[in-house]
Amino acid sequence: MTATVLPWREKLSYGVADMGFNFFWTNVSTFLLIFYTDTFGLSAAAAASMMFIVKIINAFTDPIIGTAADRTTTRWGKFRPYLLWGALPLAGAAVLTYTTPDLSESGKLVWAYGTYLLMMVCYTCINIPYNALSGVMSSDPQERSSVNGLRFIFAFAGSTLVTAATPWLVRTLGAGDAKQGWQLTMVVWGIAAACLFVVTFFNTRERIAPPPGQKNDFVQDVRDLTRNGPWVVLFFLALIIMVTITLRGTTAAYYFKYYVGRPELIASFIPAYMIAASVGAALTPVMTRFVDKKRLMIILMSLTTLISCAFFFIPPDQVALMYVLQVAMGFVLGPKSPLAFSMYADTADYNEWRTGRRATGITFAAATFSQKLGTAVAVAVIGSLFTALGYVPNAAQSAGSQEGIVWLMSFVPAVFSFLAVICMLFYDLDKTKLAQVQSELLARKSAHGA
């Protein structure tokens, strides 16, 4: 196992794909629910229930795709080919998801279930192998932090672009027809993302392979994961953090439309977070040189808890203060993603060291499984609260509904971010232990002539 120092061209080429993924992910997490309620014509309860059920179903496809990727053998490697094979199907599925057919209410609900599930399965078929690719490009933990830090700079840049440009694209391409605007907007994002996936395919390499003679056994792979203590901690951490992020990201559009009374601000509010998060992500490799990953994650999630709580006390006319806290939130959450994904790769090494088996694909797949469960939980919480408080689309909200929106931007995500702090206390794969794992794996590879 050679601890490869990756050239910048390869790091950049790997990173641009995550910009493409966020052309879809950010649209879904920020705009899809409000598209369903305010344009497509579903009730908040029906839309939230549908998104929850689809997320649960889709979460169970992650291990399937991860297992398939681990067993894929081509001249291009195990994971890279999926970027090429899945680019256009994902773009097409996204356009269908944001298409509003002339159907009855029940017919629209069936359409929403089918197209949204199709889009999420297509997304999974590319995203799982892409995540796993970062674990086989180099075995150097610091290189992994670097490549994932760079990746998430592109991810946040993509999210910034989507949140800033999507409302404008919908208005411009729709020319007053929101249904047409959403459909054509997803055509633009789908084509752009497909081009970026192709760039990543042609400019990255896979360098780490499973041990010679390893037999494929799905049941054994899953059993190994459930006995991998550090990975189990990361599984629950990803679920909890995704609830935190999705609660705030999805609620933001409602917050500015119905509480602040200035819906146009969402086009700059979310980008403000993304820009700050990209700075945090860029600084991740520097932070990890001086602070252990576990300790750094605990510090970041503790600060997230405090900032979320502070949001509750901002009156609707204090927009500047909202932006200050949003930028602070972006900066402290920015390093979270590159940290987590480099730690997943570390747990794959730990699993190989402990069991003699390597299953990088399913390691990352099971991690995204937990993220999707977290997203589903967040959407369910939002839908349930909106229904209980009597949310009415495109109308003035009751005092209770407005208060619920504020809670979803403050105390509710704060509870989950505090749970993330507690979760990280159980993570025990520190720098010393990881150095031992890397050293012994290198010795094994050398002994086998690898």
Short mmCIF file of C-alpha atoms in Angstrom, two decimals:
data_model
loop_
_atom_site.label_atom_id
_atom_site.label_comp_id
_atom_site.label_asym_id
_atom_site.label_seq_id
_atom_site.Cartn_x
_atom_site.Cartn_y
_atom_site.Cartn_z
CA MET A 1 0.00 0.00 0.00
CA THR A 2 1.87 3.03 -1.25
CA ALA A 3 1.14 6.29 0.54
CA THR A 4 0.80 8.24 -2.71
CA VAL A 5 1.12 12.02 -2.74
CA LEU A 6 -1.55 13.01 -5.26
CA PRO A 7 -0.85 15.58 -8.01
CA TRP A 8 -2.98 18.71 -7.87
CA ARG A 9 -4.56 17.96 -11.25
CA GLU A 10 -5.96 14.71 -9.86
CA LYS A 11 -7.17 16.33 -6.65
CA LEU A 12 -8.93 19.07 -8.59
CA SER A 13 -10.43 16.57 -11.03
CA TYR A 14 -11.75 14.48 -8.16
CA GLY A 15 -13.22 17.52 -6.45
CA VAL A 16 -15.18 18.93 -9.40
CA ALA A 17 -17.55 15.95 -9.40
CA ASP A 18 -18.87 16.95 -6.00
CA MET A 19 -19.85 20.29 -7.47
CA GLY A 20 -21.91 18.29 -9.96
CA PHE A 21 -23.51 16.19 -7.22
CA ASN A 22 -24.58 19.36 -5.42
CA PHE A 23 -26.37 20.57 -8.53
CA PHE A 24 -28.83 17.81 -7.57
CA TRP A 25 -28.40 17.44 -3.80
CA THR A 26 -28.74 21.13 -2.95
CA ASN A 27 -31.77 21.53 -5.18
CA VAL A 28 -33.40 18.61 -3.38
CA SER A 29 -32.45 19.66 0.16
CA THR A 30 -33.25 23.36 -0.30
CA PHE A 31 -36.00 23.60 -2.90
CA LEU A 32 -37.73 20.26 -3.49
CA LEU A 33 -40.17 20.41 -0.57
CA ILE A 34 -41.24 23.96 -1.36
CA PHE A 35 -41.48 22.99 -5.06
CA TYR A 36 -43.84 20.15 -4.13
CA THR A 37 -46.01 22.29 -1.85
CA ASP A 38 -46.06 25.62 -3.71
CA THR A 39 -45.67 24.65 -7.41
CA PHE A 40 -46.36 20.94 -7.90
CA GLY A 41 -49.50 21.10 -5.74
CA LEU A 42 -49.01 18.54 -2.96
CA SER A 43 -49.95 19.18 0.64
CA ALA A 44 -47.12 19.58 3.15
CA ALA A 45 -48.11 16.30 4.82
CA ALA A 46 -48.26 14.35 1.55
CA ALA A 47 -44.99 15.79 0.24
CA ALA A 48 -43.10 15.24 3.50
CA SER A 49 -44.44 11.69 3.86
CA MET A 50 -43.50 10.88 0.27
CA MET A 51 -39.98 12.25 0.69
CA PHE A 52 -39.56 10.37 3.96
CA ILE A 53 -40.66 7.04 2.45
CA VAL A 54 -38.51 7.48 -0.66
CA LYS A 55 -35.47 8.35 1.46
CA ILE A 56 -35.98 5.21 3.55
CA ILE A 57 -36.31 3.01 0.45
CA ASN A 58 -33.35 4.67 -1.21
CA ALA A 59 -31.21 4.29 1.90
CA PHE A 60 -31.45 0.53 1.54
CA THR A 61 -30.11 0.71 -2.03
CA ASP A 62 -26.82 2.17 -0.76
CA PRO A 63 -25.34 -1.12 0.53
CA ILE A 64 -26.47 -2.83 -2.69
CA ILE A 65 -24.65 -0.29 -4.85
CA GLY A 66 -21.60 -0.35 -2.57
CA THR A 67 -21.43 -4.13 -2.75
CA ALA A 68 -21.80 -4.05 -6.54
CA ALA A 69 -19.02 -1.46 -6.82
CA ASP A 70 -16.68 -3.56 -4.64
CA ARG A 71 -17.26 -6.46 -7.03
CA THR A 72 -16.89 -4.46 -10.25
CA THR A 73 -13.77 -5.20 -12.27
CA THR A 74 -12.92 -3.13 -15.34
CA ARG A 75 -9.78 -1.78 -16.95
CA TRP A 76 -10.71 1.60 -15.41
CA GLY A 77 -11.01 0.23 -11.88
CA LYS A 78 -13.92 -0.53 -9.57
CA PHE A 79 -15.41 2.89 -8.88
CA ARG A 80 -14.54 5.32 -11.68
CA PRO A 81 -16.71 3.71 -14.40
CA TYR A 82 -19.92 4.53 -12.54
CA LEU A 83 -19.28 8.23 -13.09
CA LEU A 84 -19.39 7.63 -16.83
CA TRP A 85 -22.25 5.13 -16.88
CA GLY A 86 -24.64 7.05 -14.65
CA ALA A 87 -24.22 10.69 -15.68
CA LEU A 88 -27.02 10.97 -18.26
CA PRO A 89 -29.57 8.72 -16.48
CA LEU A 90 -29.24 10.90 -13.37
CA ALA A 91 -29.75 14.09 -15.38
CA GLY A 92 -32.86 12.66 -17.06
CA ALA A 93 -34.35 11.46 -13.76
CA ALA A 94 -33.82 14.90 -12.18
CA VAL A 95 -35.69 16.62 -15.03
CA LEU A 96 -38.61 14.21 -14.59
CA THR A 97 -38.68 14.85 -10.83
CA TYR A 98 -39.10 18.59 -11.38
CA THR A 99 -41.72 18.10 -14.11
CA THR A 100 -45.35 18.87 -13.21
CA PRO A 101 -47.70 16.67 -15.29
CA ASP A 102 -51.39 17.49 -15.80
CA LEU A 103 -52.73 14.76 -13.51
CA SER A 104 -55.18 14.39 -10.67
CA GLU A 105 -54.00 14.87 -7.11
CA SER A 106 -53.50 11.12 -6.63
CA GLY A 107 -51.83 10.86 -10.03
CA LYS A 108 -49.39 13.61 -9.12
CA LEU A 109 -48.53 11.83 -5.90
CA VAL A 110 -47.77 8.61 -7.80
CA TRP A 111 -45.64 10.61 -10.27
CA ALA A 112 -43.77 12.24 -7.38
CA TYR A 113 -43.04 8.88 -5.74
CA GLY A 114 -41.82 7.31 -8.95
CA THR A 115 -39.66 10.14 -10.30
CA TYR A 116 -38.12 11.12 -6.97
CA LEU A 117 -37.20 7.50 -6.20
CA LEU A 118 -35.73 7.09 -9.69
CA MET A 119 -33.62 10.22 -9.26
CA MET A 120 -32.33 9.14 -5.85
CA VAL A 121 -31.43 5.63 -7.06
CA CYS A 122 -29.57 7.10 -10.06
CA TYR A 123 -27.81 9.51 -7.70
CA THR A 124 -26.78 6.61 -5.45
CA CYS A 125 -25.40 4.62 -8.39
CA ILE A 126 -22.82 7.37 -9.00
CA ASN A 127 -22.34 8.92 -5.60
CA ILE A 128 -21.47 5.74 -3.66
CA PRO A 129 -18.62 4.73 -6.01
CA TYR A 130 -17.46 8.36 -6.09
CA ASN A 131 -17.20 8.47 -2.29
CA ALA A 132 -15.34 5.16 -2.25
CA LEU A 133 -12.90 6.44 -4.88
CA SER A 134 -11.37 8.84 -2.34
CA GLY A 135 -10.44 5.84 -0.18
CA VAL A 136 -8.41 4.11 -2.91
CA MET A 137 -6.57 7.04 -4.47
CA SER A 138 -3.99 7.19 -1.62
CA SER A 139 -3.41 5.53 1.75
CA ASP A 140 -1.90 8.66 3.31
CA PRO A 141 -4.35 10.04 5.96
CA GLN A 142 -3.19 13.61 5.37
CA GLU A 143 -3.65 13.23 1.60
CA ARG A 144 -7.15 11.96 2.27
CA SER A 145 -7.88 15.03 4.37
CA SER A 146 -6.46 17.19 1.59
CA VAL A 147 -8.42 15.60 -1.27
CA ASN A 148 -11.64 15.60 0.72
CA GLY A 149 -11.05 19.17 1.86
CA LEU A 150 -10.64 20.24 -1.76
CA ARG A 151 -13.65 18.15 -2.77
CA PHE A 152 -15.91 19.96 -0.37
CA ILE A 153 -14.69 23.36 -1.51
CA PHE A 154 -16.17 22.39 -4.88
CA ALA A 155 -19.23 20.94 -3.15
CA PHE A 156 -19.92 24.17 -1.29
CA ALA A 157 -19.22 26.18 -4.43
CA GLY A 158 -21.80 24.06 -6.25
CA SER A 159 -24.31 24.57 -3.46
CA THR A 160 -23.65 28.31 -3.49
CA LEU A 161 -24.19 28.45 -7.24
CA VAL A 162 -27.40 26.42 -7.04
CA THR A 163 -29.00 28.43 -4.25
CA ALA A 164 -28.04 31.73 -5.86
CA ALA A 165 -28.92 30.83 -9.46
CA THR A 166 -31.87 28.43 -9.20
CA PRO A 167 -34.54 31.02 -8.27
CA TRP A 168 -33.28 33.26 -11.09
CA LEU A 169 -33.19 30.37 -13.58
CA VAL A 170 -36.74 29.36 -12.66
CA ARG A 171 -38.00 32.90 -13.24
CA THR A 172 -36.00 33.45 -16.44
CA LEU A 173 -36.52 30.08 -18.13
CA GLY A 174 -40.12 29.87 -17.00
CA ALA A 175 -41.02 33.40 -18.15
CA GLY A 176 -43.76 33.53 -15.53
CA ASP A 177 -44.54 29.79 -15.65
CA ALA A 178 -42.96 28.22 -12.55
CA LYS A 179 -43.70 24.68 -13.75
CA GLN A 180 -41.77 25.19 -16.97
CA GLY A 181 -39.09 27.11 -15.11
CA TRP A 182 -38.32 24.26 -12.70
CA GLN A 183 -38.20 21.69 -15.48
CA LEU A 184 -35.81 23.67 -17.70
CA THR A 185 -33.67 24.64 -14.72
CA MET A 186 -33.01 20.95 -14.01
CA VAL A 187 -32.05 20.44 -17.68
CA VAL A 188 -29.33 23.05 -17.18
CA TRP A 189 -28.06 21.55 -13.93
CA GLY A 190 -28.21 17.97 -15.27
CA ILE A 191 -26.08 18.71 -18.34
CA ALA A 192 -23.55 20.69 -16.30
CA ALA A 193 -23.20 17.88 -13.75
CA ALA A 194 -22.74 15.21 -16.44
CA CYS A 195 -19.81 17.17 -17.90
CA LEU A 196 -18.10 17.39 -14.50
CA PHE A 197 -18.53 13.63 -13.86
CA VAL A 198 -16.75 12.90 -17.14
CA VAL A 199 -13.84 15.14 -16.12
CA THR A 200 -13.43 13.17 -12.90
CA PHE A 201 -13.59 9.83 -14.71
CA PHE A 202 -10.76 10.69 -17.10
CA ASN A 203 -8.40 12.34 -14.61
CA THR A 204 -8.35 10.13 -11.49
CA ARG A 205 -6.75 6.77 -10.69
CA GLU A 206 -7.43 3.90 -8.27
CA ARG A 207 -4.27 2.71 -6.49
CA ILE A 208 -5.43 0.57 -3.53
CA ALA A 209 -6.86 -2.90 -4.14
CA PRO A 210 -8.26 -5.54 -1.74
CA PRO A 211 -5.75 -8.07 -0.32
CA PRO A 212 -4.75 -10.77 -2.84
CA GLY A 213 -7.10 -13.73 -2.83
CA GLN A 214 -9.90 -12.01 -0.89
CA LYS A 215 -13.23 -13.76 -1.48
CA ASN A 216 -16.33 -11.63 -1.92
CA ASP A 217 -18.88 -12.24 0.83
CA PHE A 218 -21.61 -9.63 1.41
CA VAL A 219 -22.71 -11.09 4.75
CA GLN A 220 -19.12 -11.10 5.99
CA ASP A 221 -18.62 -7.52 4.77
CA VAL A 222 -21.64 -6.35 6.77
CA ARG A 223 -20.57 -8.35 9.82
CA ASP A 224 -17.12 -6.77 9.65
CA LEU A 225 -18.64 -3.29 9.56
CA THR A 226 -20.92 -3.86 12.55
CA ARG A 227 -17.87 -5.01 14.54
CA ASN A 228 -15.80 -2.03 13.43
CA GLY A 229 -16.23 0.28 16.44
CA PRO A 230 -14.92 3.52 14.85
CA TRP A 231 -17.13 2.99 11.79
CA VAL A 232 -20.23 2.39 13.94
CA VAL A 233 -19.61 5.72 15.67
CA LEU A 234 -19.31 7.46 12.30
CA PHE A 235 -22.54 5.80 11.13
CA PHE A 236 -24.55 7.41 13.92
CA LEU A 237 -22.59 10.65 13.63
CA ALA A 238 -23.50 10.99 9.94
CA LEU A 239 -27.17 10.37 10.68
CA ILE A 240 -27.27 12.97 13.46
CA ILE A 241 -25.35 15.66 11.57
CA MET A 242 -27.47 15.18 8.46
CA VAL A 243 -30.60 15.76 10.53
CA THR A 244 -29.03 19.00 11.81
CA ILE A 245 -28.08 20.28 8.37
CA THR A 246 -31.29 19.24 6.59
CA LEU A 247 -33.51 20.80 9.24
CA ARG A 248 -31.89 24.20 8.78
CA GLY A 249 -31.39 23.97 5.01
CA THR A 250 -34.96 22.92 4.20
CA THR A 251 -36.54 25.29 6.71
CA ALA A 252 -34.59 28.32 5.46
CA ALA A 253 -36.87 28.90 2.45
CA TYR A 254 -39.94 28.88 4.71
CA TYR A 255 -38.14 31.01 7.31
CA PHE A 256 -37.52 33.88 4.90
CA LYS A 257 -40.84 33.56 3.08
CA TYR A 258 -43.13 33.39 6.10
CA TYR A 259 -41.19 34.66 9.17
CA VAL A 260 -38.86 37.32 7.80
CA GLY A 261 -41.22 38.21 4.95
CA ARG A 262 -38.40 38.50 2.41
CA PRO A 263 -38.27 35.30 0.34
CA GLU A 264 -35.77 36.80 -2.10
CA LEU A 265 -33.06 36.65 0.60
CA ILE A 266 -32.81 32.87 0.34
CA ALA A 267 -30.79 33.40 -2.86
CA SER A 268 -28.01 35.00 -0.79
CA PHE A 269 -28.57 33.48 2.67
CA ILE A 270 -27.71 29.90 1.72
CA PRO A 271 -24.75 30.99 -0.46
CA ALA A 272 -23.39 32.97 2.51
CA TYR A 273 -23.30 29.71 4.45
CA MET A 274 -21.74 27.84 1.54
CA ILE A 275 -18.97 30.37 0.98
CA ALA A 276 -18.07 30.29 4.67
CA ALA A 277 -18.25 26.49 4.65
CA SER A 278 -15.86 26.32 1.70
CA VAL A 279 -13.36 28.38 3.70
CA GLY A 280 -13.75 25.96 6.61
CA ALA A 281 -13.32 23.00 4.28
CA ALA A 282 -10.18 24.55 2.74
CA LEU A 283 -8.66 24.95 6.19
CA THR A 284 -9.39 21.35 7.23
CA PRO A 285 -5.97 19.91 6.24
CA VAL A 286 -4.31 22.71 8.23
CA MET A 287 -6.50 22.04 11.27
CA THR A 288 -5.83 18.29 11.21
CA ARG A 289 -2.08 18.91 11.31
CA PHE A 290 -2.47 20.40 14.78
CA VAL A 291 -5.71 18.97 16.17
CA ASP A 292 -6.72 15.31 16.22
CA LYS A 293 -9.77 14.58 14.02
CA LYS A 294 -11.88 13.41 16.95
CA ARG A 295 -11.19 16.49 19.06
CA LEU A 296 -11.71 18.79 16.10
CA MET A 297 -15.11 17.24 15.35
CA ILE A 298 -16.20 17.66 18.98
CA ILE A 299 -15.19 21.34 18.95
CA LEU A 300 -17.01 22.00 15.68
CA MET A 301 -20.28 20.34 16.71
CA SER A 302 -20.22 22.10 20.09
CA LEU A 303 -19.96 25.46 18.33
CA THR A 304 -22.75 24.40 15.96
CA THR A 305 -25.01 23.80 18.96
CA LEU A 306 -24.36 27.25 20.39
CA ILE A 307 -24.88 29.06 17.08
CA SER A 308 -28.12 27.18 16.39
CA CYS A 309 -29.52 28.15 19.79
CA ALA A 310 -28.63 31.79 19.16
CA PHE A 311 -30.87 31.84 16.08
CA PHE A 312 -33.98 31.58 18.25
CA PHE A 313 -33.42 35.02 19.72
CA ILE A 314 -33.14 36.96 16.45
CA PRO A 315 -36.22 39.12 15.67
CA PRO A 316 -37.46 39.06 12.04
CA ASP A 317 -36.13 42.55 11.25
CA GLN A 318 -32.51 41.79 12.29
CA VAL A 319 -31.44 40.39 8.92
CA ALA A 320 -27.78 41.38 9.32
CA LEU A 321 -27.48 39.33 12.50
CA MET A 322 -29.02 36.35 10.72
CA TYR A 323 -26.29 36.57 8.11
CA VAL A 324 -23.55 36.88 10.74
CA LEU A 325 -24.68 33.71 12.47
CA GLN A 326 -25.17 31.95 9.13
CA VAL A 327 -21.58 32.72 8.11
CA ALA A 328 -20.33 31.51 11.50
CA MET A 329 -22.36 28.32 11.09
CA GLY A 330 -20.86 27.73 7.67
CA PHE A 331 -17.33 28.16 8.93
CA VAL A 332 -17.69 25.66 11.79
CA LEU A 333 -19.64 23.09 9.75
CA GLY A 334 -17.44 23.39 6.66
CA PRO A 335 -14.70 21.05 7.95
CA LYS A 336 -17.27 18.46 9.04
CA SER A 337 -17.66 16.77 5.65
CA PRO A 338 -13.98 16.42 4.65
CA LEU A 339 -13.23 15.27 8.19
CA ALA A 340 -15.94 12.61 8.12
CA PHE A 341 -15.06 11.24 4.69
CA SER A 342 -11.35 11.01 5.48
CA MET A 343 -12.32 9.20 8.69
CA TYR A 344 -14.45 6.72 6.70
CA ALA A 345 -11.38 5.89 4.62
CA ASP A 346 -9.40 5.45 7.86
CA THR A 347 -12.01 2.98 9.14
CA ALA A 348 -11.70 1.00 5.89
CA ASP A 349 -7.98 0.67 6.62
CA TYR A 350 -8.76 -0.25 10.22
CA ASN A 351 -11.17 -2.94 9.02
CA GLU A 352 -8.54 -4.42 6.70
CA TRP A 353 -5.95 -4.33 9.50
CA ARG A 354 -8.33 -6.03 11.93
CA THR A 355 -9.89 -8.66 9.62
CA GLY A 356 -7.57 -9.00 6.61
CA ARG A 357 -10.48 -7.98 4.34
CA ARG A 358 -11.13 -4.69 2.51
CA ALA A 359 -14.56 -3.49 1.33
CA THR A 360 -14.21 0.21 0.59
CA GLY A 361 -17.42 0.54 -1.40
CA ILE A 362 -19.74 -0.83 1.24
CA THR A 363 -17.90 1.14 3.95
CA PHE A 364 -18.87 4.39 2.25
CA ALA A 365 -22.26 3.06 1.12
CA ALA A 366 -23.33 2.23 4.64
CA ALA A 367 -22.18 5.69 5.70
CA THR A 368 -24.39 7.41 3.11
CA PHE A 369 -27.17 5.04 4.17
CA SER A 370 -27.09 6.73 7.57
CA GLN A 371 -27.00 10.19 5.97
CA LYS A 372 -30.15 9.44 3.99
CA LEU A 373 -31.86 8.16 7.10
CA GLY A 374 -30.92 11.44 8.74
CA THR A 375 -32.40 13.42 5.85
CA ALA A 376 -35.59 11.34 6.05
CA VAL A 377 -35.89 11.99 9.78
CA ALA A 378 -35.44 15.73 9.25
CA VAL A 379 -38.08 15.91 6.52
CA ALA A 380 -40.47 13.88 8.69
CA VAL A 381 -39.92 16.27 11.61
CA ILE A 382 -40.59 19.30 9.38
CA GLY A 383 -43.69 17.78 7.79
CA SER A 384 -45.14 16.65 11.11
CA LEU A 385 -44.57 20.03 12.76
CA PHE A 386 -45.99 21.97 9.81
CA THR A 387 -49.08 19.76 9.75
CA ALA A 388 -49.58 20.04 13.51
CA LEU A 389 -49.30 23.83 13.41
CA GLY A 390 -51.62 24.27 10.43
CA TYR A 391 -49.19 25.35 7.70
CA VAL A 392 -51.01 26.73 4.63
CA PRO A 393 -48.94 27.17 1.40
CA ASN A 394 -48.71 30.68 -0.08
CA ALA A 395 -50.68 32.30 2.74
CA ALA A 396 -49.97 34.28 5.88
CA GLN A 397 -49.00 31.84 8.63
CA SER A 398 -50.45 31.65 12.11
CA ALA A 399 -48.33 32.67 15.09
CA GLY A 400 -47.90 28.99 15.98
CA SER A 401 -46.75 28.09 12.46
CA GLN A 402 -44.23 30.94 12.47
CA GLU A 403 -42.89 29.89 15.86
CA GLY A 404 -42.51 26.32 14.62
CA ILE A 405 -40.44 27.54 11.68
CA VAL A 406 -38.15 29.46 14.07
CA TRP A 407 -37.73 26.37 16.28
CA LEU A 408 -36.74 24.35 13.20
CA MET A 409 -34.01 26.92 12.52
CA SER A 410 -32.70 26.96 16.09
CA PHE A 411 -33.36 24.68 19.05
CA VAL A 412 -34.41 21.57 17.13
CA PRO A 413 -31.16 21.28 15.10
CA ALA A 414 -29.21 22.31 18.22
CA VAL A 415 -30.46 19.21 20.03
CA PHE A 416 -29.15 16.98 17.26
CA SER A 417 -25.77 18.73 16.98
CA PHE A 418 -25.30 18.24 20.73
CA LEU A 419 -26.04 14.53 20.26
CA ALA A 420 -23.23 14.51 17.67
CA VAL A 421 -20.82 15.76 20.34
CA ILE A 422 -21.80 12.91 22.65
CA CYS A 423 -21.47 10.42 19.79
CA MET A 424 -17.88 11.46 19.03
CA LEU A 425 -16.78 10.73 22.59
CA PHE A 426 -16.91 7.03 21.68
CA TYR A 427 -14.59 7.31 18.62
CA ASP A 428 -11.22 5.73 19.48
CA LEU A 429 -9.26 5.65 16.19
CA ASP A 430 -6.81 8.44 17.09
CA LYS A 431 -3.56 9.48 15.39
CA THR A 432 -1.42 6.99 17.31
CA LYS A 433 -3.67 4.05 16.56
CA LEU A 434 -4.04 5.01 12.90
CA ALA A 435 -0.26 5.29 12.48
CA GLN A 436 0.08 1.74 13.80
CA VAL A 437 -2.61 0.50 11.40
CA GLN A 438 -0.96 2.17 8.39
CA SER A 439 2.47 0.86 9.30
CA GLU A 440 1.35 -2.73 9.71
CA LEU A 441 -0.75 -2.68 6.53
CA LEU A 442 2.27 -1.40 4.60
CA ALA A 443 4.38 -4.22 6.04
CA ARG A 444 1.80 -6.79 4.95
CA LYS A 445 1.69 -5.39 1.42
CA SER A 446 5.48 -5.46 1.24
CA ALA A 447 5.53 -9.06 2.44
CA HIS A 448 3.16 -10.02 -0.40
CA GLY A 449 5.25 -8.13 -2.92
CA ALA A 450 2.57 -5.47 -3.48
#
